[in-house]
Structure formats: structure tokens, C-alpha cells
PDB file of C-alpha atoms in Angstrom:
ATOM      1  CA  MET A 185     -82.277  11.811 -13.987  1.00  0.00           C
ATOM      2  CA  SER A 186     -81.655   8.182 -14.254  1.00  0.00           C
ATOM      3  CA  LYS A 187     -84.230   5.485 -14.285  1.00  0.00           C
ATOM      4  CA  PRO A 188     -84.584   3.261 -11.294  1.00  0.00           C
ATOM      5  CA  ALA A 189     -82.989  -0.084 -11.832  1.00  0.00           C
ATOM      6  CA  ALA A 190     -85.337  -2.730 -13.049  1.00  0.00           C
ATOM      7  CA  PRO A 191     -86.077  -5.439 -10.537  1.00  0.00           C
ATOM      8  CA  LEU A 192     -84.016  -8.550 -11.023  1.00  0.00           C
ATOM      9  CA  LYS A 193     -85.723 -11.702 -12.154  1.00  0.00           C
ATOM     10  CA  GLY A 194     -84.963 -15.333 -11.746  1.00  0.00           C
ATOM     11  CA  ARG A 195     -81.596 -16.509 -10.628  1.00  0.00           C
ATOM     12  CA  ALA A 196     -80.099 -13.000 -10.260  1.00  0.00           C
ATOM     13  CA  ALA A 197     -82.871 -12.070  -7.822  1.00  0.00           C
ATOM     14  CA  ARG A 198     -82.145 -15.099  -5.651  1.00  0.00           C
ATOM     15  CA  LEU A 199     -78.416 -14.295  -5.607  1.00  0.00           C
ATOM     16  CA  ALA A 200     -79.102 -10.677  -4.734  1.00  0.00           C
ATOM     17  CA  ARG A 201     -81.171 -11.806  -1.743  1.00  0.00           C
ATOM     18  CA  LEU A 202     -78.406 -14.096  -0.495  1.00  0.00           C
ATOM     19  CA  MET A 203     -75.588 -11.498  -0.812  1.00  0.00           C
ATOM     20  CA  PRO A 204     -76.680  -8.003   0.030  1.00  0.00           C
ATOM     21  CA  SER A 205     -74.379  -5.357  -1.490  1.00  0.00           C
ATOM     22  CA  THR A 206     -74.645  -2.520   1.013  1.00  0.00           C
ATOM     23  CA  GLY A 207     -72.722  -2.975   4.308  1.00  0.00           C
ATOM     24  CA  PRO A 208     -70.425  -5.996   4.634  1.00  0.00           C
ATOM     25  CA  SER A 209     -68.518  -5.647   1.326  1.00  0.00           C
ATOM     26  CA  THR A 210     -66.838  -2.338   2.232  1.00  0.00           C
ATOM     27  CA  ALA A 211     -65.866  -3.619   5.677  1.00  0.00           C
ATOM     28  CA  ALA A 212     -64.202  -6.693   4.128  1.00  0.00           C
ATOM     29  CA  ARG A 213     -62.076  -4.539   1.741  1.00  0.00           C
ATOM     30  CA  THR A 214     -60.487  -2.392   4.470  1.00  0.00           C
ATOM     31  CA  PRO A 215     -58.095  -5.032   5.899  1.00  0.00           C
ATOM     32  CA  PHE A 216     -57.059  -6.061   2.398  1.00  0.00           C
ATOM     33  CA  VAL A 217     -56.280  -2.461   1.415  1.00  0.00           C
ATOM     34  CA  LEU A 218     -54.320  -1.952   4.632  1.00  0.00           C
ATOM     35  CA  LEU A 219     -52.348  -5.145   3.993  1.00  0.00           C
ATOM     36  CA  VAL A 220     -51.443  -4.009   0.456  1.00  0.00           C
ATOM     37  CA  VAL A 221     -50.426  -0.533   1.668  1.00  0.00           C
ATOM     38  CA  LEU A 222     -48.245  -2.048   4.422  1.00  0.00           C
ATOM     39  CA  LEU A 223     -46.583  -4.432   1.964  1.00  0.00           C
ATOM     40  CA  LEU A 224     -45.871  -1.623  -0.486  1.00  0.00           C
ATOM     41  CA  GLY A 225     -44.518   0.647   2.296  1.00  0.00           C
ATOM     42  CA  GLY A 226     -42.353  -2.154   3.698  1.00  0.00           C
ATOM     43  CA  GLY A 227     -41.003  -2.876   0.220  1.00  0.00           C
ATOM     44  CA  LEU A 228     -40.129   0.772  -0.352  1.00  0.00           C
ATOM     45  CA  ILE A 229     -38.355   1.043   3.000  1.00  0.00           C
ATOM     46  CA  THR A 230     -36.439  -2.167   2.278  1.00  0.00           C
ATOM     47  CA  LEU A 231     -35.367  -0.814  -1.111  1.00  0.00           C
ATOM     48  CA  LEU A 232     -34.254   2.441   0.513  1.00  0.00           C
ATOM     49  CA  LEU A 233     -32.136   0.550   3.079  1.00  0.00           C
ATOM     50  CA  LEU A 234     -30.605  -1.668   0.382  1.00  0.00           C
ATOM     51  CA  ASN A 235     -29.793   1.357  -1.747  1.00  0.00           C
ATOM     52  CA  SER A 236     -28.134   3.103   1.216  1.00  0.00           C
ATOM     53  CA  ALA A 237     -26.038   0.000   2.002  1.00  0.00           C
ATOM     54  CA  LEU A 238     -24.947  -0.302  -1.624  1.00  0.00           C
ATOM     55  CA  ASN A 239     -23.975   3.381  -1.774  1.00  0.00           C
ATOM     56  CA  GLU A 240     -21.955   3.043   1.435  1.00  0.00           C
ATOM     57  CA  GLY A 241     -20.167   0.005   0.007  1.00  0.00           C
ATOM     58  CA  SER A 242     -19.507   1.912  -3.203  1.00  0.00           C
ATOM     59  CA  PHE A 243     -17.921   4.808  -1.308  1.00  0.00           C
ATOM     60  CA  ARG A 244     -15.789   2.407   0.716  1.00  0.00           C
ATOM     61  CA  LEU A 245     -14.695   0.625  -2.482  1.00  0.00           C
ATOM     62  CA  SER A 246     -13.661   3.900  -4.176  1.00  0.00           C
ATOM     63  CA  GLU A 247     -11.736   4.921  -1.025  1.00  0.00           C
ATOM     64  CA  LEU A 248      -9.913   1.573  -0.981  1.00  0.00           C
ATOM     65  CA  LYS A 249      -9.089   1.884  -4.674  1.00  0.00           C
ATOM     66  CA  ARG A 250      -7.639   5.347  -4.081  1.00  0.00           C
ATOM     67  CA  ASP A 251      -5.573   4.056  -1.160  1.00  0.00           C
ATOM     68  CA  THR A 252      -4.362   1.132  -3.281  1.00  0.00           C
ATOM     69  CA  THR A 253      -3.288   3.518  -6.047  1.00  0.00           C
ATOM     70  CA  GLU A 254      -1.392   5.708  -3.586  1.00  0.00           C
ATOM     71  CA  LEU A 255       0.336   2.724  -2.000  1.00  0.00           C
ATOM     72  CA  THR A 256       1.217   1.285  -5.417  1.00  0.00           C
ATOM     73  CA  ASP A 257       2.752   4.614  -6.414  1.00  0.00           C
ATOM     74  CA  GLU A 258       4.720   4.721  -3.172  1.00  0.00           C
ATOM     75  CA  GLN A 259       5.907   1.148  -3.632  1.00  0.00           C
ATOM     76  CA  GLN A 260       7.055   1.895  -7.178  1.00  0.00           C
ATOM     77  CA  ALA A 261       8.927   5.012  -6.018  1.00  0.00           C
ATOM     78  CA  LEU A 262      10.656   3.021  -3.285  1.00  0.00           C
ATOM     79  CA  GLN A 263      11.511   0.264  -5.771  1.00  0.00           C
ATOM     80  CA  ARG A 264      13.048   2.840  -8.124  1.00  0.00           C
ATOM     81  CA  ASP A 265      15.071   4.190  -5.196  1.00  0.00           C
ATOM     82  CA  VAL A 266      16.274   0.686  -4.304  1.00  0.00           C
ATOM     83  CA  ASP A 267      17.123  -0.049  -7.921  1.00  0.00           C
ATOM     84  CA  SER A 268      19.126   3.164  -8.288  1.00  0.00           C
ATOM     85  CA  ARG A 269      21.062   2.437  -5.100  1.00  0.00           C
ATOM     86  CA  SER A 270      21.670  -1.186  -6.129  1.00  0.00           C
ATOM     87  CA  GLN A 271      23.425  -0.398  -9.378  1.00  0.00           C
ATOM     88  CA  PRO A 272      27.095  -1.422  -9.370  1.00  0.00           C
ATOM     89  CA  ASP A 273      28.460   2.092  -9.846  1.00  0.00           C
ATOM     90  CA  ALA A 274      26.286   3.430  -6.993  1.00  0.00           C
ATOM     91  CA  LEU A 275      27.405   0.583  -4.726  1.00  0.00           C
ATOM     92  CA  GLU A 276      31.044   1.237  -5.563  1.00  0.00           C
ATOM     93  CA  ARG A 277      30.676   4.966  -4.937  1.00  0.00           C
ATOM     94  CA  ARG A 278      28.999   4.367  -1.529  1.00  0.00           C
ATOM     95  CA  ALA A 279      31.667   1.818  -0.601  1.00  0.00           C
ATOM     96  CA  ARG A 280      34.447   4.294  -1.424  1.00  0.00           C
ATOM     97  CA  GLU A 281      32.648   7.002   0.599  1.00  0.00           C
ATOM     98  CA  LEU A 282      32.663   4.612   3.551  1.00  0.00           C
ATOM     99  CA  GLY A 283      36.402   4.026   3.152  1.00  0.00           C
ATOM    100  CA  MET A 284      36.180   0.542   1.676  1.00  0.00           C
ATOM    101  CA  VAL A 285      38.743  -0.627  -0.884  1.00  0.00           C
ATOM    102  CA  PRO A 286      38.662  -3.520  -3.346  1.00  0.00           C
ATOM    103  CA  GLY A 287      39.831  -6.784  -1.799  1.00  0.00           C
ATOM    104  CA  GLY A 288      43.101  -8.462  -2.603  1.00  0.00           C
ATOM    105  CA  SER A 289      43.457 -11.987  -3.911  1.00  0.00           C
ATOM    106  CA  PRO A 290      41.450 -14.392  -1.768  1.00  0.00           C
ATOM    107  CA  ALA A 291      42.706 -17.425   0.142  1.00  0.00           C
ATOM    108  CA  PHE A 292      40.625 -20.489   0.902  1.00  0.00           C
ATOM    109  CA  LEU A 293      40.801 -22.951   3.777  1.00  0.00           C
ATOM    110  CA  ASP A 294      40.447 -26.619   2.925  1.00  0.00           C
ATOM    111  CA  PRO A 295      38.582 -28.928   5.340  1.00  0.00           C
ATOM    112  CA  ASP A 296      41.929 -30.342   6.544  1.00  0.00           C
ATOM    113  CA  GLY A 297      43.097 -26.830   7.576  1.00  0.00           C
ATOM    114  CA  THR A 298      45.525 -26.102   4.713  1.00  0.00           C
ATOM    115  CA  VAL A 299      45.468 -22.705   3.046  1.00  0.00           C
ATOM    116  CA  ARG A 300      44.939 -22.629  -0.674  1.00  0.00           C
ATOM    117  CA  GLY A 301      45.982 -19.489  -2.513  1.00  0.00           C
ATOM    118  CA  ASN A 302      48.208 -16.570  -1.599  1.00  0.00           C
ATOM    119  CA  PRO A 303      46.295 -13.996   0.474  1.00  0.00           C
ATOM    120  CA  THR A 304      47.281 -10.359   0.048  1.00  0.00           C
ATOM    121  CA  GLU A 305      46.254  -7.277   1.945  1.00  0.00           C
ATOM    122  CA  ALA A 306      43.740  -4.993   0.319  1.00  0.00           C
ATOM    123  CA  THR A 307      45.242  -1.610  -0.482  1.00  0.00           C
ATOM    124  CA  ALA A 308      43.535   1.511  -1.675  1.00  0.00           C
ATOM    125  CA  PRO A 309      44.239   2.375  -5.312  1.00  0.00           C
ATOM    126  CA  PRO A 310      45.490   5.875  -6.047  1.00  0.00           C
ATOM    127  CA  PRO A 311      42.619   8.376  -5.943  1.00  0.00           C
ATOM    128  CA  SER A 312      41.114   9.143  -9.294  1.00  0.00           C
ATOM    129  CA  PRO A 313      39.915  12.675 -10.122  1.00  0.00           C
ATOM    130  CA  SER A 314      36.204  12.854  -9.607  1.00  0.00           C
ATOM    131  CA  PRO A 315      33.852  15.734 -10.439  1.00  0.00           C
ATOM    132  CA  THR A 316      32.325  15.778  -6.914  1.00  0.00           C
ATOM    133  CA  PRO A 317      34.533  15.953  -3.831  1.00  0.00           C
ATOM    134  CA  SER A 318      34.156  13.109  -1.364  1.00  0.00           C
ATOM    135  CA  PRO A 319      33.449  13.851   2.321  1.00  0.00           C
ATOM    136  CA  ARG A 320      37.050  12.884   3.237  1.00  0.00           C
ATOM    137  CA  ALA A 321      38.541  15.289   0.731  1.00  0.00           C
ATOM    138  CA  SER A 322      36.485  18.167   2.119  1.00  0.00           C
ATOM    139  CA  ALA A 323      37.361  17.243   5.732  1.00  0.00           C
ATOM    140  CA  GLY A 324      41.101  17.575   5.160  1.00  0.00           C
ATOM    141  CA  ALA A 325      44.048  15.565   3.919  1.00  0.00           C
ATOM    142  CA  ALA A 326      43.597  11.876   3.209  1.00  0.00           C
ATOM    143  CA  PRO A 327      44.713   9.729   6.166  1.00  0.00           C
ATOM    144  CA  ASP A 328      47.811   7.618   5.780  1.00  0.00           C
ATOM    145  CA  PRO A 329      46.856   3.888   5.577  1.00  0.00           C
ATOM    146  CA  ASP A 330      50.012   2.971   7.569  1.00  0.00           C
ATOM    147  CA  ALA A 331      49.108   5.426  10.357  1.00  0.00           C
ATOM    148  CA  THR A 332      45.757   3.748  10.949  1.00  0.00           C
ATOM    149  CA  ALA A 333      47.289   0.289  11.190  1.00  0.00           C
ATOM    150  CA  THR A 334      49.920   1.250  13.781  1.00  0.00           C
ATOM    151  CA  GLY A 335      49.532   3.063  17.069  1.00  0.00           C
ATOM    152  CA  ALA A 336      51.790   5.705  18.654  1.00  0.00           C
ATOM    153  CA  SER A 337      54.310   3.060  19.815  1.00  0.00           C
ATOM    154  CA  GLY A 338      54.474   1.466  16.380  1.00  0.00           C
ATOM    155  CA  SER A 339      52.546  -1.669  17.341  1.00  0.00           C
ATOM    156  CA  ALA A 340      49.611  -2.865  15.302  1.00  0.00           C
ATOM    157  CA  THR A 341      46.186  -1.915  16.671  1.00  0.00           C
ATOM    158  CA  PRO A 342      42.939  -3.712  15.994  1.00  0.00           C
ATOM    159  CA  SER A 343      41.822  -2.597  12.583  1.00  0.00           C
ATOM    160  CA  GLY A 344      38.302  -1.884  13.771  1.00  0.00           C
ATOM    161  CA  SER A 345      39.133   0.787  16.382  1.00  0.00           C
ATOM    162  CA  ALA A 346      41.030   3.282  14.229  1.00  0.00           C
ATOM    163  CA  SER A 347      39.046   2.688  11.050  1.00  0.00           C
ATOM    164  CA  ALA A 348      35.755   2.798  12.922  1.00  0.00           C
ATOM    165  CA  ALA A 349      36.432   6.354  14.050  1.00  0.00           C
ATOM    166  CA  GLU A 350      37.331   7.332  10.502  1.00  0.00           C
ATOM    167  CA  SER A 351      34.302   5.650   9.005  1.00  0.00           C
ATOM    168  CA  ASP A 352      32.040   7.343  11.564  1.00  0.00           C
ATOM    169  CA  SER A 353      33.417  10.739  10.595  1.00  0.00           C
ATOM    170  CA  ALA A 354      33.185   9.794   6.919  1.00  0.00           C
ATOM    171  CA  THR A 355      29.612   8.548   7.113  1.00  0.00           C
ATOM    172  CA  ALA A 356      28.203  11.469   9.082  1.00  0.00           C
ATOM    173  CA  PRO A 357      28.401  13.972   6.189  1.00  0.00           C
ATOM    174  CA  ALA A 358      27.341  11.265   3.716  1.00  0.00           C
ATOM    175  CA  ALA A 359      24.298  10.390   5.805  1.00  0.00           C
ATOM    176  CA  GLU A 360      23.307  14.048   6.043  1.00  0.00           C
ATOM    177  CA  SER A 361      23.633  14.577   2.300  1.00  0.00           C
ATOM    178  CA  THR A 362      21.472  11.571   1.459  1.00  0.00           C
ATOM    179  CA  PRO A 363      17.787  12.581   1.714  1.00  0.00           C
ATOM    180  CA  PRO A 364      15.435  10.083   3.347  1.00  0.00           C
ATOM    181  CA  PRO A 365      12.985   8.346   1.014  1.00  0.00           C
ATOM    182  CA  THR A 366       9.712  10.203   0.728  1.00  0.00           C
ATOM    183  CA  SER A 367       6.314   8.921  -0.143  1.00  0.00           C
ATOM    184  CA  PRO A 368       4.162  10.787  -2.655  1.00  0.00           C
ATOM    185  CA  GLY A 369       0.947  12.175  -1.233  1.00  0.00           C
ATOM    186  CA  ARG A 370       1.695  11.623   2.465  1.00  0.00           C
TER     187      ARG A 370
END
């Protein structure tokens, strides 16, 4: 076995008498160890909560990015649709489908009430052959422009009443043939 420890001499012996090493030292370590364990546990729980909050924010960010991408694609598709409908030839085609004709020469009113210019009535040019039939051509014969301006008794009628009925019948098939804008992914 081991040898018994040699008795301490001098200063070490006096210190050993003042501070006994058996009971009180282990009791003084217990609160310190508990404090360290509590601090470490609290730190780990705090890190876990922070990590969860960061992951939740990350998921929310990726969802918002996906939504932004979808909305950007939809906006670009709508802008392309607007651009295609805003081209001069598309505008002219839609105007002709609605029964509109190019205007005549304009007249201007001066501030003193005099008319400058020689106003003329807008008349429809002769129909040009087109590869696709217009809604009016498929509905029947083209209406006589003089018949819409005069009533049964030969008097002039308001231009809006007769032409409004025609434009309503002309726009109904055109509105049905034009598909509504769609959004990708919704």
C-alpha cells in the first residue's frame, strides 16, 4: 500500500491547522457548480430559441421571395399584354371592330368664337379584304351609314342611339372572343 503522509512541519503545519480540508470545502463547491450548470443550461436554451427564431425568419424570407417572383412574373405578363394591345395596328383593328372610322379634317374654335378650318364628316373607307372576318361581316350585311343617321321619317336621329345599338351588337362577339388576362401560377 501507500505510505502514510509525513507530518507537516513549520509553516505548512500551521496553515493546515487553520484550514481543515475535510468538510467545509465540498459544501462550498456545490453552489458554484450549480451556478455554472444553470448558466450553461440557460445559454443552451437561449441559443436554441435564437436558432428557432432565425429559422422561422429564413422560411418567411424564402416564402416572400417566392411570392415576389410570382408577382413579378405576373406583372411582366400583364405588361406584355398591355404592350401588345397598345400597338398602333392593334388599336386600329379594335377601333374598326367597334365601328369607329378615321376622323375627317378637324376644325378649331378661336377664343373669340370664330371657326378656323373646314370641318368634314368622318366617313368609313371602303372595306379592305382581311384574312379574318370581322364580327359585323359574320352577323350579316354591313349597315348603310345613311340609314343609321336618319330615322324612318327621314329626319336625323341622335348619332348615339342608333350607333350605340350597333356597337353593342358589334362588341358582344368581340368581347367573347377576347380571353381575359390570366396570371401564371394562380
